[in-house]
Amino acid sequence: MRRVLIAAVAIMAFALGLGGGYLWHHQAKPAPQLQRATVLPDGPRQLPPFQLQDQDGRPFSHAQLKGHWTLLFFGYTHCPDICPLTLAEAKGFSDRTASTPYGGDTRVVFVSVDPKRDTPDRLKRYVKYFHPAFVGVTGAREQLDLLTRAVGIFYAYRGEGDDYSVDHSSAIVLLDANGDLRALFSAPHTADVLAGDYLAIREAAS
């Protein structure tokens, strides 16, 4: 129930940030048939500058987002259920879109909101378990907050000591090839729905 409430709050915040929660069909282009995705009605939204680090210790900022359409999912490697389940579906999404015209410029990035425990090495082993092309990133809390607030993602620590957990939104964020916020995929996620909605968005944007 707690995760359901968090997901609901995140989706409400995202919708309010869109200026009333209008859907894609309010744009001039014909509406694609979307099952779980909500597309920004006023066009892509630029993200603020941020500076994170990828699983190889390299800088990861807005510059690394350009040139790809990116699915961003936020979580942590100690997550007991939502994160591994979502990344497994993201693996299926990648398999389904790989042979499409958009497979070459599509990627999945997992953003850890638990930088204390998720070292680059741990993060790398975690994301590569699901797919060799997945990218893992994390960084200082203030930098994570810049990004999560910009895309409407919520997270909060629960518990004390080293055995704490992190409540977090289960939505997946879609960024376009300019690194701008384009859409939100609400949970529950399945590979087929993710792929179908994504391809419909890409077709409408082409």
mmCIF file of C-alpha atoms in Angstrom:
data_model
loop_
_atom_site.group_PDB
_atom_site.id
_atom_site.type_symbol
_atom_site.label_atom_id
_atom_site.label_comp_id
_atom_site.label_asym_id
_atom_site.label_seq_id
_atom_site.Cartn_x
_atom_site.Cartn_y
_atom_site.Cartn_z
ATOM 1 C CA MET A 1 0.000 0.000 0.000
ATOM 2 C CA ARG A 2 2.861 2.378 0.829
ATOM 3 C CA ARG A 3 4.411 1.969 -2.637
ATOM 4 C CA VAL A 4 1.021 2.415 -4.272
ATOM 5 C CA LEU A 5 0.545 5.700 -2.422
ATOM 6 C CA ILE A 6 4.040 6.850 -3.386
ATOM 7 C CA ALA A 7 3.376 6.016 -7.025
ATOM 8 C CA ALA A 8 0.061 7.866 -6.883
ATOM 9 C CA VAL A 9 1.680 10.945 -5.341
ATOM 10 C CA ALA A 10 4.417 10.933 -7.967
ATOM 11 C CA ILE A 11 1.963 10.650 -10.823
ATOM 12 C CA MET A 12 -0.183 13.444 -9.359
ATOM 13 C CA ALA A 13 2.875 15.650 -8.996
ATOM 14 C CA PHE A 14 3.895 14.923 -12.552
ATOM 15 C CA ALA A 15 0.410 15.690 -13.840
ATOM 16 C CA LEU A 16 0.246 18.958 -11.938
ATOM 17 C CA GLY A 17 3.629 19.884 -13.316
ATOM 18 C CA LEU A 18 2.259 19.421 -16.790
ATOM 19 C CA GLY A 19 -0.235 22.197 -16.136
ATOM 20 C CA GLY A 20 -3.397 20.278 -15.502
ATOM 21 C CA GLY A 21 -2.536 16.734 -16.531
ATOM 22 C CA TYR A 22 -3.572 16.977 -20.187
ATOM 23 C CA LEU A 23 -2.673 14.039 -22.366
ATOM 24 C CA TRP A 24 -0.962 13.744 -25.738
ATOM 25 C CA HIS A 25 -4.193 14.089 -27.690
ATOM 26 C CA HIS A 26 -4.310 17.816 -26.827
ATOM 27 C CA GLN A 27 -1.372 18.405 -29.184
ATOM 28 C CA ALA A 28 -1.787 19.190 -32.836
ATOM 29 C CA LYS A 29 -0.483 15.826 -34.071
ATOM 30 C CA PRO A 30 -2.779 12.803 -34.159
ATOM 31 C CA ALA A 31 -2.825 10.994 -30.845
ATOM 32 C CA PRO A 32 -0.951 7.694 -30.630
ATOM 33 C CA GLN A 33 -2.727 4.915 -28.781
ATOM 34 C CA LEU A 34 -1.001 4.861 -25.394
ATOM 35 C CA GLN A 35 -1.748 2.459 -22.561
ATOM 36 C CA ARG A 36 0.444 3.600 -19.646
ATOM 37 C CA ALA A 37 2.323 6.642 -20.920
ATOM 38 C CA THR A 38 1.547 10.312 -20.364
ATOM 39 C CA VAL A 39 3.218 12.728 -22.773
ATOM 40 C CA LEU A 40 3.870 16.376 -21.960
ATOM 41 C CA PRO A 41 1.143 18.408 -23.669
ATOM 42 C CA ASP A 42 3.249 21.513 -24.256
ATOM 43 C CA GLY A 43 6.221 19.780 -25.772
ATOM 44 C CA PRO A 44 9.528 18.589 -24.274
ATOM 45 C CA ARG A 45 10.785 20.216 -21.085
ATOM 46 C CA GLN A 46 14.445 21.039 -20.540
ATOM 47 C CA LEU A 47 16.178 19.662 -17.468
ATOM 48 C CA PRO A 48 18.341 21.736 -15.122
ATOM 49 C CA PRO A 49 22.106 21.180 -15.103
ATOM 50 C CA PHE A 50 23.164 18.228 -12.945
ATOM 51 C CA GLN A 51 26.332 16.212 -12.431
ATOM 52 C CA LEU A 52 26.222 12.509 -11.607
ATOM 53 C CA GLN A 53 28.629 9.600 -12.157
ATOM 54 C CA ASP A 54 28.140 6.411 -14.151
ATOM 55 C CA GLN A 55 29.080 2.850 -13.169
ATOM 56 C CA ASP A 56 32.552 3.295 -14.673
ATOM 57 C CA GLY A 57 33.280 6.429 -12.664
ATOM 58 C CA ARG A 58 32.779 8.768 -15.616
ATOM 59 C CA PRO A 59 30.799 12.017 -15.412
ATOM 60 C CA PHE A 60 27.139 11.721 -16.321
ATOM 61 C CA SER A 61 25.372 14.991 -17.000
ATOM 62 C CA HIS A 62 22.888 16.442 -19.458
ATOM 63 C CA ALA A 63 25.557 16.172 -22.154
ATOM 64 C CA GLN A 64 25.522 12.362 -21.882
ATOM 65 C CA LEU A 65 21.766 12.326 -22.498
ATOM 66 C CA LYS A 66 21.968 13.847 -25.942
ATOM 67 C CA GLY A 67 21.842 11.628 -29.001
ATOM 68 C CA HIS A 68 19.707 8.927 -27.378
ATOM 69 C CA TRP A 69 16.122 8.469 -26.311
ATOM 70 C CA THR A 70 16.493 7.407 -22.696
ATOM 71 C CA LEU A 71 14.272 5.537 -20.282
ATOM 72 C CA LEU A 72 15.208 6.639 -16.758
ATOM 73 C CA PHE A 73 14.232 4.466 -13.799
ATOM 74 C CA PHE A 74 15.035 5.508 -10.227
ATOM 75 C CA GLY A 75 15.698 3.041 -7.416
ATOM 76 C CA TYR A 76 18.505 1.293 -5.535
ATOM 77 C CA THR A 77 20.314 -2.025 -5.664
ATOM 78 C CA HIS A 78 19.070 -3.196 -2.238
ATOM 79 C CA CYS A 79 15.471 -2.802 -3.429
ATOM 80 C CA PRO A 80 13.677 -6.096 -2.679
ATOM 81 C CA ASP A 81 11.052 -6.131 -5.419
ATOM 82 C CA ILE A 82 10.101 -3.073 -7.497
ATOM 83 C CA CYS A 83 13.570 -2.417 -8.938
ATOM 84 C CA PRO A 84 14.480 -5.950 -10.059
ATOM 85 C CA LEU A 85 10.995 -6.519 -11.458
ATOM 86 C CA THR A 86 11.069 -3.239 -13.381
ATOM 87 C CA LEU A 87 14.563 -3.814 -14.738
ATOM 88 C CA ALA A 88 13.542 -7.289 -15.871
ATOM 89 C CA GLU A 89 10.659 -5.733 -17.829
ATOM 90 C CA ALA A 90 13.051 -3.069 -19.152
ATOM 91 C CA LYS A 91 15.239 -5.900 -20.440
ATOM 92 C CA GLY A 92 12.225 -7.264 -22.303
ATOM 93 C CA PHE A 93 11.524 -3.769 -23.611
ATOM 94 C CA SER A 94 15.072 -3.531 -24.964
ATOM 95 C CA ASP A 95 14.778 -6.918 -26.639
ATOM 96 C CA ARG A 96 11.487 -5.924 -28.294
ATOM 97 C CA THR A 97 12.713 -2.555 -29.576
ATOM 98 C CA ALA A 98 16.221 -3.649 -30.656
ATOM 99 C CA SER A 99 15.128 -4.700 -34.143
ATOM 100 C CA THR A 100 12.967 -1.619 -34.766
ATOM 101 C CA PRO A 101 14.156 1.556 -36.534
ATOM 102 C CA TYR A 102 14.548 3.113 -33.081
ATOM 103 C CA GLY A 103 16.584 0.381 -31.428
ATOM 104 C CA GLY A 104 19.944 1.954 -32.158
ATOM 105 C CA ASP A 105 19.304 5.200 -30.305
ATOM 106 C CA THR A 106 17.324 3.846 -27.353
ATOM 107 C CA ARG A 107 18.808 3.066 -23.954
ATOM 108 C CA VAL A 108 17.852 2.357 -20.362
ATOM 109 C CA VAL A 109 19.504 4.226 -17.481
ATOM 110 C CA PHE A 110 19.054 3.159 -13.848
ATOM 111 C CA VAL A 111 19.553 6.041 -11.400
ATOM 112 C CA SER A 112 20.396 4.937 -7.874
ATOM 113 C CA VAL A 113 19.030 7.217 -5.156
ATOM 114 C CA ASP A 114 21.184 5.371 -2.602
ATOM 115 C CA PRO A 115 24.698 6.688 -3.279
ATOM 116 C CA LYS A 116 25.915 5.679 0.186
ATOM 117 C CA ARG A 117 25.691 1.954 -0.582
ATOM 118 C CA ASP A 118 25.600 1.889 -4.379
ATOM 119 C CA THR A 119 29.237 2.250 -5.318
ATOM 120 C CA PRO A 120 30.122 2.322 -9.028
ATOM 121 C CA ASP A 121 31.286 -1.302 -8.903
ATOM 122 C CA ARG A 122 28.116 -2.539 -7.193
ATOM 123 C CA LEU A 123 25.961 -0.492 -9.536
ATOM 124 C CA LYS A 124 27.741 -1.878 -12.589
ATOM 125 C CA ARG A 125 27.314 -5.500 -11.517
ATOM 126 C CA TYR A 126 23.660 -4.855 -10.754
ATOM 127 C CA VAL A 127 22.592 -3.260 -14.040
ATOM 128 C CA LYS A 128 24.709 -5.551 -16.220
ATOM 129 C CA TYR A 129 22.973 -8.551 -14.658
ATOM 130 C CA PHE A 130 19.769 -7.422 -16.371
ATOM 131 C CA HIS A 131 21.223 -6.238 -19.687
ATOM 132 C CA PRO A 132 24.779 -5.547 -20.894
ATOM 133 C CA ALA A 133 23.752 -2.230 -22.418
ATOM 134 C CA PHE A 134 22.043 -0.833 -19.314
ATOM 135 C CA VAL A 135 23.731 2.156 -17.702
ATOM 136 C CA GLY A 136 23.835 2.771 -13.946
ATOM 137 C CA VAL A 137 24.394 6.226 -12.475
ATOM 138 C CA THR A 138 24.324 7.889 -9.068
ATOM 139 C CA GLY A 139 25.829 10.883 -7.317
ATOM 140 C CA ALA A 140 25.620 13.319 -4.446
ATOM 141 C CA ARG A 141 22.213 13.820 -2.860
ATOM 142 C CA GLU A 142 21.936 17.441 -3.961
ATOM 143 C CA GLN A 143 22.590 16.440 -7.569
ATOM 144 C CA LEU A 144 20.108 13.580 -7.396
ATOM 145 C CA ASP A 145 17.549 15.993 -5.978
ATOM 146 C CA LEU A 146 18.035 18.363 -8.908
ATOM 147 C CA LEU A 147 17.190 15.590 -11.338
ATOM 148 C CA THR A 148 14.390 13.894 -9.415
ATOM 149 C CA ARG A 149 12.550 17.144 -8.759
ATOM 150 C CA ALA A 150 12.819 18.136 -12.415
ATOM 151 C CA VAL A 151 11.190 14.906 -13.601
ATOM 152 C CA GLY A 152 8.641 14.508 -10.795
ATOM 153 C CA ILE A 153 10.223 11.523 -9.028
ATOM 154 C CA PHE A 154 9.889 11.088 -5.253
ATOM 155 C CA TYR A 155 12.216 9.202 -2.910
ATOM 156 C CA ALA A 156 12.712 9.068 0.861
ATOM 157 C CA TYR A 157 14.856 7.050 3.273
ATOM 158 C CA ARG A 158 13.189 4.879 5.888
ATOM 159 C CA GLY A 159 14.908 3.309 8.887
ATOM 160 C CA GLU A 160 18.226 3.909 10.602
ATOM 161 C CA GLY A 161 21.704 2.420 10.548
ATOM 162 C CA ASP A 162 22.993 0.497 7.559
ATOM 163 C CA ASP A 163 19.849 -1.571 7.091
ATOM 164 C CA TYR A 164 17.625 1.253 5.848
ATOM 165 C CA SER A 165 15.290 1.117 2.874
ATOM 166 C CA VAL A 166 14.377 3.731 0.299
ATOM 167 C CA ASP A 167 10.813 4.450 -0.728
ATOM 168 C CA HIS A 168 10.731 5.688 -4.311
ATOM 169 C CA SER A 169 8.441 6.332 -7.235
ATOM 170 C CA SER A 170 8.031 3.410 -9.611
ATOM 171 C CA ALA A 171 7.421 5.494 -12.726
ATOM 172 C CA ILE A 172 9.785 5.412 -15.710
ATOM 173 C CA VAL A 173 10.740 8.742 -17.269
ATOM 174 C CA LEU A 174 11.306 9.169 -21.008
ATOM 175 C CA LEU A 175 13.832 11.702 -22.299
ATOM 176 C CA ASP A 176 14.202 12.521 -25.978
ATOM 177 C CA ALA A 177 17.383 12.826 -28.038
ATOM 178 C CA ASN A 178 17.928 16.373 -26.783
ATOM 179 C CA GLY A 179 17.897 15.121 -23.195
ATOM 180 C CA ASP A 180 14.551 16.815 -22.564
ATOM 181 C CA LEU A 181 11.675 15.379 -20.578
ATOM 182 C CA ARG A 182 9.124 13.928 -22.990
ATOM 183 C CA ALA A 183 6.858 11.453 -21.148
ATOM 184 C CA LEU A 184 6.160 9.376 -18.049
ATOM 185 C CA PHE A 185 5.324 5.660 -17.967
ATOM 186 C CA SER A 186 3.236 4.815 -14.922
ATOM 187 C CA ALA A 187 3.435 1.445 -13.140
ATOM 188 C CA PRO A 188 2.783 -1.433 -13.328
ATOM 189 C CA HIS A 189 5.258 -1.968 -16.129
ATOM 190 C CA THR A 190 5.333 -4.763 -18.676
ATOM 191 C CA ALA A 191 7.752 -5.127 -21.567
ATOM 192 C CA ASP A 192 5.007 -5.251 -24.172
ATOM 193 C CA VAL A 193 3.248 -2.109 -22.945
ATOM 194 C CA LEU A 194 6.500 -0.197 -22.524
ATOM 195 C CA ALA A 195 7.600 -1.103 -26.043
ATOM 196 C CA GLY A 196 4.198 -0.391 -27.580
ATOM 197 C CA ASP A 197 3.822 3.016 -25.976
ATOM 198 C CA TYR A 198 7.423 3.963 -26.678
ATOM 199 C CA LEU A 199 7.229 3.060 -30.357
ATOM 200 C CA ALA A 200 3.950 4.971 -30.679
ATOM 201 C CA ILE A 201 5.582 8.049 -29.141
ATOM 202 C CA ARG A 202 8.562 7.766 -31.457
ATOM 203 C CA GLU A 203 6.355 7.400 -34.511
ATOM 204 C CA ALA A 204 4.331 10.464 -33.524
ATOM 205 C CA ALA A 205 7.523 12.461 -32.913
ATOM 206 C CA SER A 206 9.119 11.583 -36.258
#
